Amino acid sequence: MFTKPKLIAAIASATIAAGTAFAGGHNASPEQQAAKARQAQMNLYGYNLGVLGAMAKGEAEFNADIAKGSAANLVALASMNQATYWPAGSDNASIEGTRALPAIWEKSDEVFGYANALIEAATALEAASGDLDGVRAALGGVGKACGDCHKAFRAPR
Amino acid sequence: MGRILRILIGLGIVGAAAFWVMTAPESLSEDSISGLEPNVTNGETVFYAAGCASCHAAPNATGEDKLVLAGGQKFPSPFGTFVAPNISPSEAGIGGWSTIDLVNAVKLGVSPDGAHYFSAFPYTSYGRAELKDLVDLKAFLDTLPADSTPNQPHDVSFPFNIRRSLGGWKLLFGGTGWVMADDALSPELERGRYLVEALGHCGECHTPRNALGGLDRARWMGGAPDPSGKGRVPNITSAALTWSPEDVAYYLESGFTPEFDSAGGHMAHVIENTAKLSPEDRAAIAAYLQAIPAVSKAAE
């Protein structure tokens, strides 16, 4: 059982921890919190791609404003500074809950190359978002950028 | 230990002297392809449908370099590590090969000098390919860049390194009958079956294998351990893959799942090939996958 001063101290330190890494659970290590941040980033890619993909597949009516907005979100997401997302020791050999392979840290130049390829592909998608055929074709480029990195650097389920 | 013992006993049986005659490599003669005029354009479609570059391009090759079939990629397996050979049109590759040499290699797994290839080369699937398509494939391969990278030896230990034993393996598992054995298929399903069971060789990874490395047809496309030893290749029968045919076709075009996750690992290589097929071919593959029997999760 906590005494009252100890309880206040515990809450205070938990609040500080939550303030520094909001996404993490109480017991998540900094490496696990970073992995969760990466997955949140990937979910946001997936959400915006889903909006565009529904149009490309003919499941949703094409809307140039929405397409442009979603493509712009992808450019913004791909351009975010991820320096703190990838701490050493947050690979799938070190922690649970990630499929990030250790090769990411061994071949970081290659990974940066793929990160830049994604920015380029997303920028091309934004430029092509005025019509449906443009979106369809440019989504292929984004898919290739995703796949090129996942090919070598993400473990199978 | 029991598994290894079973493998050894099994190999002992199939390798026994009584099988010596039956294990001799057999090949087709020139006559079998006489009159077949090569069509390079169709050969290119066959090339992508069969995924040749995914294994025969140099390690980590991307873009145009994927058409330089220099070999060198390593494929670990329970039987040892196989290294893909050079199949570019150079002396180091298949430059000196005739069309029938390529047909025998791809369809029967027999080299020009009459030896069995290891079955890491999926000739048990390619065995279902039509001769015309392989003649066309040879014509297309001849248009690709030559590369002089020498072949590396496979790292396969005794007894699996006895190539003659592959003859017994072929007797057991080399049947080229269709898994979807139905004579009354629609043209789309027939095309899908050809793309999946023959050229695409999807079952080589998505179907589990028995102790001797033969495919378990009763659990066709029911998912299997990843050959690397980590993770699983998923069950893609309707019991586990609940995507619509349109979703499957779009995945094969773009690499995006219905949740807009993307293909990874070896499947990302596959997508590079299926992206180059016609929309009709991708739809045919999707139709075939919907039509095969479901393999329940419990049976995986």
Coordinates of C-alpha atoms in Angstrom, one line a residue:
Chain A
M1 CA 0.0 0.0 0.0
F2 CA 1.1 3.6 -0.8
T3 CA 1.3 6.2 2.0
K4 CA -0.3 9.5 0.9
P5 CA 3.0 11.3 0.1
K6 CA 4.3 8.3 -1.8
L7 CA 1.1 8.1 -3.8
I8 CA 1.4 11.8 -4.7
A9 CA 5.0 11.2 -5.8
A10 CA 3.9 8.1 -7.8
I11 CA 1.2 10.0 -9.6
A12 CA 3.5 12.9 -10.3
S13 CA 6.2 10.7 -11.8
A14 CA 3.6 8.8 -13.9
T15 CA 2.2 12.2 -15.1
I16 CA 5.8 13.2 -16.1
A17 CA 6.3 9.9 -17.9
A18 CA 3.0 10.3 -19.7
G19 CA 3.9 13.8 -20.7
T20 CA 7.1 12.7 -22.2
A21 CA 5.6 9.7 -24.1
F22 CA 1.9 9.9 -24.2
A23 CA 1.3 6.9 -26.4
G24 CA 3.0 4.4 -24.1
G25 CA 1.2 2.3 -21.5
H26 CA 2.3 2.5 -17.9
N27 CA 4.8 -0.3 -18.2
A28 CA 6.0 0.2 -21.7
S29 CA 9.7 0.7 -22.1
P30 CA 11.0 3.7 -24.2
E31 CA 11.7 1.2 -27.0
Q32 CA 8.2 -0.2 -26.9
Q33 CA 6.8 3.3 -26.8
A34 CA 8.8 4.1 -29.9
A35 CA 7.5 1.0 -31.7
K36 CA 4.0 2.1 -30.9
A37 CA 4.7 5.6 -32.3
R38 CA 5.9 3.9 -35.5
Q39 CA 2.8 1.8 -35.7
A40 CA 0.6 4.9 -35.1
Q41 CA 2.4 6.5 -38.0
M42 CA 1.8 3.5 -40.2
N43 CA -1.9 3.5 -39.3
L44 CA -2.2 7.1 -40.4
Y45 CA -0.5 6.2 -43.7
G46 CA -3.0 3.3 -44.0
Y47 CA -6.0 5.5 -43.2
N48 CA -5.2 8.1 -45.8
L49 CA -4.3 5.5 -48.4
G50 CA -7.6 3.8 -47.7
V51 CA -9.5 7.0 -48.6
L52 CA -7.7 7.2 -51.9
G53 CA -7.8 3.4 -52.5
A54 CA -11.5 3.3 -52.1
M55 CA -11.8 5.8 -55.0
A56 CA -9.2 3.8 -57.0
K57 CA -11.1 0.6 -56.5
G58 CA -14.4 2.2 -57.4
E59 CA -15.9 1.7 -53.9
A60 CA -16.2 5.5 -53.3
E61 CA -17.0 8.3 -55.7
F62 CA -14.0 10.3 -56.8
N63 CA -13.6 13.6 -55.0
A64 CA -10.6 15.7 -56.1
D65 CA -10.6 17.8 -52.9
I66 CA -10.6 14.8 -50.6
A67 CA -8.0 13.1 -52.8
K68 CA -5.8 16.1 -52.7
G69 CA -6.2 16.5 -48.9
S70 CA -5.4 12.8 -48.3
A71 CA -2.4 12.9 -50.6
A72 CA -1.1 16.0 -48.9
N73 CA -1.5 14.2 -45.5
L74 CA 0.7 11.4 -46.9
V75 CA 3.4 13.9 -47.9
A76 CA 3.3 15.5 -44.5
L77 CA 3.4 12.2 -42.7
A78 CA 6.3 10.9 -44.8
S79 CA 8.2 14.2 -44.2
M80 CA 7.9 14.0 -40.4
N81 CA 11.1 13.9 -38.4
Q82 CA 11.3 10.3 -37.1
A83 CA 14.7 10.6 -35.3
T84 CA 13.3 9.4 -32.0
Y85 CA 11.0 6.7 -33.5
W86 CA 13.9 4.3 -34.1
P87 CA 16.0 3.9 -30.9
A88 CA 18.6 1.1 -30.8
G89 CA 17.1 -2.0 -29.2
S90 CA 13.6 -1.5 -30.6
D91 CA 13.9 -4.3 -33.2
N92 CA 12.0 -7.5 -33.2
A93 CA 14.9 -9.4 -31.7
S94 CA 15.0 -7.1 -28.7
I95 CA 11.3 -6.3 -27.8
E96 CA 7.8 -7.8 -28.2
G97 CA 5.2 -6.2 -30.4
T98 CA 7.2 -5.2 -33.4
R99 CA 8.2 -6.7 -36.7
A100 CA 11.0 -4.3 -37.3
L101 CA 14.1 -6.3 -38.3
P102 CA 17.5 -5.6 -36.9
A103 CA 18.7 -5.0 -40.5
I104 CA 17.1 -1.5 -40.3
W105 CA 19.8 -0.4 -38.0
E106 CA 22.6 -2.2 -39.9
K107 CA 21.6 -0.7 -43.3
S108 CA 20.3 2.7 -42.3
D109 CA 21.4 4.3 -45.5
E110 CA 19.2 2.0 -47.5
V111 CA 16.3 2.7 -45.1
F112 CA 16.8 6.5 -45.6
G113 CA 16.7 5.9 -49.3
Y114 CA 13.4 4.2 -49.1
A115 CA 12.1 6.9 -46.8
N116 CA 13.0 9.5 -49.4
A117 CA 11.4 7.4 -52.1
L118 CA 8.1 7.4 -50.1
I119 CA 8.2 11.3 -49.9
E120 CA 8.8 11.4 -53.7
A121 CA 6.0 8.9 -54.5
A122 CA 3.6 10.7 -52.1
T123 CA 4.5 14.1 -53.7
A124 CA 3.8 12.6 -57.1
L125 CA 0.5 11.3 -55.9
E126 CA -0.5 14.8 -54.6
A127 CA 0.4 16.3 -58.0
A128 CA -1.7 13.6 -59.7
S129 CA -4.7 13.8 -57.4
G130 CA -6.8 16.0 -59.7
D131 CA -8.3 13.0 -61.6
L132 CA -9.1 9.4 -60.9
D133 CA -6.7 7.9 -63.4
G134 CA -3.9 10.0 -62.0
V135 CA -4.7 8.7 -58.5
R136 CA -4.8 5.1 -59.7
A137 CA -1.5 5.3 -61.4
A138 CA 0.3 7.2 -58.6
L139 CA -1.0 4.9 -55.9
G140 CA 1.1 2.2 -57.6
G141 CA 4.2 4.2 -57.0
V142 CA 3.4 4.6 -53.3
G143 CA 2.6 0.9 -53.0
K144 CA 6.0 0.2 -54.5
A145 CA 7.8 2.5 -52.0
C146 CA 6.0 0.7 -49.1
G147 CA 6.8 -2.7 -50.5
D148 CA 10.4 -2.0 -51.2
C149 CA 11.1 -1.2 -47.6
H150 CA 8.8 -3.9 -46.2
K151 CA 10.5 -6.5 -48.4
A152 CA 13.8 -6.4 -46.7
F153 CA 13.1 -4.8 -43.3
R154 CA 9.8 -6.2 -41.9
A155 CA 9.5 -9.7 -40.5
P156 CA 6.6 -12.0 -41.6
R157 CA 3.8 -12.5 -39.1
Chain B
M1 CA 15.0 -36.4 -34.0
G2 CA 12.0 -38.6 -35.1
R3 CA 11.5 -36.2 -38.0
I4 CA 15.2 -36.4 -39.2
L5 CA 15.1 -40.2 -38.8
R6 CA 11.9 -40.4 -40.9
I7 CA 13.6 -38.2 -43.6
L8 CA 16.6 -40.4 -43.6
I9 CA 14.6 -43.6 -43.8
G10 CA 12.4 -42.1 -46.5
L11 CA 15.5 -41.1 -48.5
G12 CA 17.0 -44.5 -47.9
I13 CA 13.9 -46.1 -49.5
V14 CA 13.7 -43.8 -52.5
G15 CA 17.4 -43.9 -53.1
A16 CA 17.6 -47.7 -53.0
A17 CA 19.3 -49.5 -55.8
A18 CA 16.0 -50.9 -57.0
F19 CA 15.0 -47.4 -58.0
W20 CA 18.2 -46.7 -59.9
V21 CA 16.6 -47.1 -63.3
M22 CA 13.5 -45.2 -62.4
T23 CA 15.5 -42.3 -61.1
A24 CA 17.3 -41.6 -64.4
P25 CA 16.5 -38.1 -65.7
E26 CA 14.2 -38.2 -68.7
S27 CA 13.9 -35.3 -71.1
L28 CA 11.9 -34.2 -74.1
S29 CA 13.3 -34.2 -77.7
E30 CA 13.4 -31.3 -80.2
D31 CA 10.4 -32.9 -81.9
S32 CA 8.1 -32.0 -79.1
I33 CA 8.4 -28.3 -79.8
S34 CA 8.7 -28.4 -83.6
G35 CA 6.4 -26.0 -85.3
L36 CA 6.0 -23.7 -82.2
E37 CA 7.0 -20.2 -83.4
P38 CA 8.4 -18.1 -80.5
N39 CA 6.4 -15.0 -79.5
V40 CA 8.5 -12.6 -77.4
T41 CA 5.6 -10.5 -76.1
N42 CA 3.8 -13.6 -74.7
G43 CA 7.2 -14.7 -73.4
E44 CA 7.4 -11.5 -71.4
T45 CA 4.0 -12.2 -69.8
V46 CA 5.2 -15.8 -69.0
F47 CA 8.3 -14.3 -67.5
Y48 CA 6.3 -12.1 -65.1
A49 CA 3.6 -14.7 -64.4
A50 CA 6.4 -17.2 -63.5
G51 CA 8.3 -14.7 -61.3
C52 CA 11.7 -15.6 -62.8
A53 CA 13.4 -12.4 -61.7
S54 CA 12.3 -12.7 -58.1
C55 CA 14.8 -15.5 -57.5
H56 CA 17.3 -15.1 -60.4
A57 CA 18.0 -11.3 -60.2
A58 CA 21.1 -10.4 -58.2
P59 CA 20.5 -9.9 -54.4
N60 CA 18.8 -6.6 -53.7
A61 CA 18.5 -5.7 -57.4
T62 CA 15.8 -3.1 -58.1
G63 CA 14.2 -1.4 -61.1
E64 CA 15.9 -2.2 -64.4
D65 CA 18.5 -4.3 -62.7
K66 CA 15.8 -6.9 -62.0
L67 CA 16.1 -7.9 -65.7
V68 CA 19.8 -8.8 -65.2
L69 CA 19.4 -12.5 -64.2
A70 CA 22.9 -12.8 -62.7
G71 CA 21.8 -15.2 -59.8
G72 CA 23.4 -15.2 -56.4
Q73 CA 20.3 -15.0 -54.1
K74 CA 20.5 -17.5 -51.3
F75 CA 17.5 -19.6 -50.2
P76 CA 17.8 -21.3 -46.8
S77 CA 15.8 -24.4 -46.3
P78 CA 15.7 -27.4 -44.0
F79 CA 17.8 -29.3 -46.6
G80 CA 20.5 -26.7 -46.9
T81 CA 21.1 -23.3 -48.6
F82 CA 20.4 -23.1 -52.3
V83 CA 22.0 -20.4 -54.5
A84 CA 20.0 -19.2 -57.5
P85 CA 22.1 -19.6 -60.7
N86 CA 22.8 -17.1 -63.5
I87 CA 20.2 -17.5 -66.2
S88 CA 21.2 -14.5 -68.3
P89 CA 22.0 -15.1 -72.0
S90 CA 25.8 -15.3 -71.4
E91 CA 28.3 -18.1 -71.2
A92 CA 28.0 -18.0 -67.4
G93 CA 24.3 -18.4 -67.7
I94 CA 22.1 -20.0 -70.4
G95 CA 23.8 -18.4 -73.4
G96 CA 24.6 -21.7 -75.0
W97 CA 21.2 -23.3 -74.4
S98 CA 18.8 -24.4 -77.1
T99 CA 15.1 -23.9 -76.6
I100 CA 14.6 -27.5 -75.8
D101 CA 17.3 -27.2 -73.1
L102 CA 15.2 -24.5 -71.4
V103 CA 12.0 -26.5 -71.8
N104 CA 13.6 -29.5 -70.1
A105 CA 15.0 -27.4 -67.3
V106 CA 11.8 -25.6 -66.5
K107 CA 9.2 -28.3 -67.2
L108 CA 11.1 -31.4 -66.0
G109 CA 13.9 -30.1 -63.8
V110 CA 16.6 -31.7 -66.0
S111 CA 19.8 -29.8 -67.0
P112 CA 21.2 -29.8 -70.5
D113 CA 23.8 -32.4 -69.5
G114 CA 21.1 -34.6 -68.1
A115 CA 21.2 -34.1 -64.3
H116 CA 18.3 -33.4 -61.9
Y117 CA 18.0 -29.9 -60.6
F118 CA 17.2 -29.4 -56.9
S119 CA 13.5 -28.8 -56.3
A120 CA 14.2 -25.3 -54.9
F121 CA 13.6 -24.6 -58.6
P122 CA 9.8 -25.1 -58.7
Y123 CA 9.7 -27.3 -61.7
T124 CA 7.0 -29.5 -60.1
S125 CA 4.7 -26.4 -60.7
Y126 CA 6.3 -25.3 -63.9
G127 CA 5.8 -28.9 -65.2
R128 CA 2.1 -27.9 -65.8
A129 CA 3.2 -25.1 -68.2
E130 CA 2.4 -25.3 -71.8
L131 CA 5.3 -26.0 -74.2
K132 CA 4.3 -23.0 -76.3
D133 CA 4.7 -20.7 -73.3
L134 CA 8.1 -22.1 -72.5
V135 CA 9.3 -21.6 -76.1
D136 CA 8.1 -18.0 -75.9
L137 CA 9.8 -17.6 -72.5
K138 CA 13.1 -18.7 -74.0
A139 CA 12.8 -16.1 -76.8
F140 CA 12.1 -13.4 -74.2
L141 CA 15.0 -14.5 -71.9
D142 CA 17.3 -14.1 -74.9
T143 CA 16.4 -10.4 -75.2
L144 CA 17.6 -9.7 -71.6
P145 CA 21.1 -8.3 -70.7
A146 CA 24.0 -10.8 -70.5
D147 CA 25.9 -11.0 -67.2
S148 CA 29.1 -12.9 -66.5
T149 CA 28.7 -13.6 -62.8
P150 CA 29.8 -17.2 -62.2
N151 CA 27.5 -19.6 -60.5
Q152 CA 28.0 -20.4 -56.8
P153 CA 27.7 -23.9 -55.4
H154 CA 24.7 -24.9 -53.3
D155 CA 25.5 -25.5 -49.6
V156 CA 23.6 -28.8 -49.2
S157 CA 24.8 -31.6 -47.0
F158 CA 24.6 -35.4 -47.4
P159 CA 22.3 -37.1 -48.2
F160 CA 20.4 -34.3 -49.9
N161 CA 23.4 -33.5 -52.1
I162 CA 23.0 -36.8 -54.1
R163 CA 21.3 -35.4 -57.2
R164 CA 20.2 -38.9 -58.3
S165 CA 17.9 -39.1 -55.2
L166 CA 16.0 -36.2 -56.8
G167 CA 14.8 -38.7 -59.3
G168 CA 13.0 -40.6 -56.5
W169 CA 11.7 -37.4 -55.2
K170 CA 10.3 -36.5 -58.6
L171 CA 8.6 -39.9 -58.8
L172 CA 6.9 -39.2 -55.5
F173 CA 6.0 -35.6 -55.9
G174 CA 6.5 -34.7 -59.6
G175 CA 3.0 -35.4 -60.6
T176 CA 1.9 -32.6 -63.0
G177 CA -1.9 -33.2 -62.7
W178 CA -4.0 -30.2 -61.7
V179 CA -4.9 -29.8 -58.0
M180 CA -8.2 -28.3 -59.1
A181 CA -9.0 -31.4 -61.1
D182 CA -12.2 -30.3 -62.9
D183 CA -12.7 -30.6 -66.6
A184 CA -15.6 -28.2 -66.8
L185 CA -14.0 -24.9 -65.5
S186 CA -15.0 -21.5 -66.9
P187 CA -12.4 -19.9 -69.1
E188 CA -11.6 -17.5 -66.2
L189 CA -11.1 -20.3 -63.7
E190 CA -9.0 -22.3 -66.2
R191 CA -6.7 -19.3 -66.7
G192 CA -6.6 -18.7 -62.9
R193 CA -5.7 -22.3 -62.3
Y194 CA -2.9 -22.1 -64.9
L195 CA -1.5 -18.9 -63.4
V196 CA -1.6 -20.1 -59.8
E197 CA -0.8 -23.8 -60.1
A198 CA 1.6 -23.7 -63.1
L199 CA 3.4 -20.4 -63.8
G200 CA 2.8 -18.5 -60.5
H201 CA 3.8 -21.6 -58.4
C202 CA 2.0 -20.0 -55.5
G203 CA 1.6 -23.4 -53.8
E204 CA 5.3 -23.8 -53.3
C205 CA 5.2 -21.4 -50.4
H206 CA 1.5 -21.3 -49.4
T207 CA 1.0 -25.0 -49.1
P208 CA 2.6 -27.0 -46.3
R209 CA 5.1 -29.8 -47.0
N210 CA 5.5 -33.3 -45.7
A211 CA 8.7 -34.6 -44.1
L212 CA 10.2 -35.3 -47.5
G213 CA 9.5 -31.8 -48.8
G214 CA 6.5 -32.8 -51.0
L215 CA 3.5 -30.5 -51.1
D216 CA 0.5 -31.7 -49.0
R217 CA -2.3 -31.3 -51.6
A218 CA -5.0 -32.0 -49.0
R219 CA -4.0 -28.7 -47.4
W220 CA -3.5 -26.8 -50.7
M221 CA -2.9 -23.1 -50.0
G222 CA -3.6 -23.7 -46.3
G223 CA -0.5 -21.7 -45.2
A224 CA 2.9 -23.1 -44.1
P225 CA 5.9 -22.2 -42.0
D226 CA 8.1 -19.5 -43.7
P227 CA 11.1 -21.3 -45.3
S228 CA 13.4 -18.9 -43.5
G229 CA 12.3 -20.5 -40.2
K230 CA 10.6 -17.3 -38.9
G231 CA 6.9 -16.6 -39.2
R232 CA 4.3 -18.1 -41.4
V233 CA 3.2 -17.9 -45.0
P234 CA -0.5 -17.3 -44.7
N235 CA -3.5 -19.5 -45.5
I236 CA -5.0 -18.0 -48.6
T237 CA -8.1 -20.2 -48.9
S238 CA -11.5 -18.7 -48.1
A239 CA -11.3 -20.0 -44.5
A240 CA -8.7 -17.4 -43.7
L241 CA -8.6 -15.0 -46.6
T242 CA -11.9 -13.2 -46.4
W243 CA -11.1 -10.5 -49.0
S244 CA -13.4 -9.9 -52.0
P245 CA -12.1 -11.0 -55.4
E246 CA -11.7 -7.2 -56.2
D247 CA -9.6 -6.8 -53.0
V248 CA -7.3 -9.7 -54.0
A249 CA -6.9 -8.4 -57.6
Y250 CA -6.1 -4.9 -56.2
Y251 CA -3.5 -6.4 -53.8
L252 CA -1.8 -8.2 -56.7
E253 CA -1.8 -4.8 -58.6
S254 CA -0.7 -2.4 -55.8
G255 CA 0.5 -4.5 -52.9
F256 CA -2.1 -2.9 -50.6
T257 CA -4.3 -5.1 -48.4
P258 CA -7.9 -4.0 -47.8
E259 CA -6.7 -2.3 -44.6
F260 CA -4.0 -0.6 -46.7
D261 CA -1.1 -2.3 -45.0
S262 CA 1.4 -3.3 -47.7
A263 CA 2.9 -6.6 -48.9
G264 CA 6.3 -7.4 -47.4
G265 CA 9.0 -10.0 -47.5
H266 CA 9.0 -12.3 -50.5
M267 CA 5.4 -11.4 -51.4
A268 CA 6.6 -7.9 -52.2
H269 CA 8.7 -9.5 -55.0
V270 CA 5.6 -11.4 -56.2
I271 CA 3.6 -8.1 -56.4
E272 CA 6.3 -6.6 -58.6
N273 CA 5.5 -9.4 -61.1
T274 CA 1.7 -9.5 -60.7
A275 CA 1.6 -5.7 -61.1
K276 CA 2.8 -6.3 -64.7
L277 CA 0.0 -8.8 -65.6
S278 CA -3.2 -7.8 -67.2
P279 CA -6.2 -6.9 -65.0
E280 CA -8.0 -10.0 -66.5
D281 CA -5.1 -12.2 -65.3
R282 CA -5.2 -10.8 -61.8
A283 CA -9.0 -11.2 -61.7
A284 CA -8.5 -14.8 -62.8
I285 CA -6.1 -15.5 -59.9
A286 CA -8.6 -14.0 -57.5
A287 CA -11.4 -16.1 -58.9
Y288 CA -9.3 -19.3 -58.6
L289 CA -8.4 -18.6 -54.9
Q290 CA -12.1 -18.1 -54.1
A291 CA -12.9 -21.5 -55.8
I292 CA -10.4 -23.7 -54.0
P293 CA -11.6 -25.7 -51.0
A294 CA -11.2 -23.9 -47.6
V295 CA -8.5 -25.2 -45.3
S296 CA -9.8 -24.5 -41.8
K297 CA -7.5 -22.8 -39.4
A298 CA -7.5 -25.9 -37.2
A299 CA -6.0 -27.9 -40.1
E300 CA -3.2 -25.4 -40.8

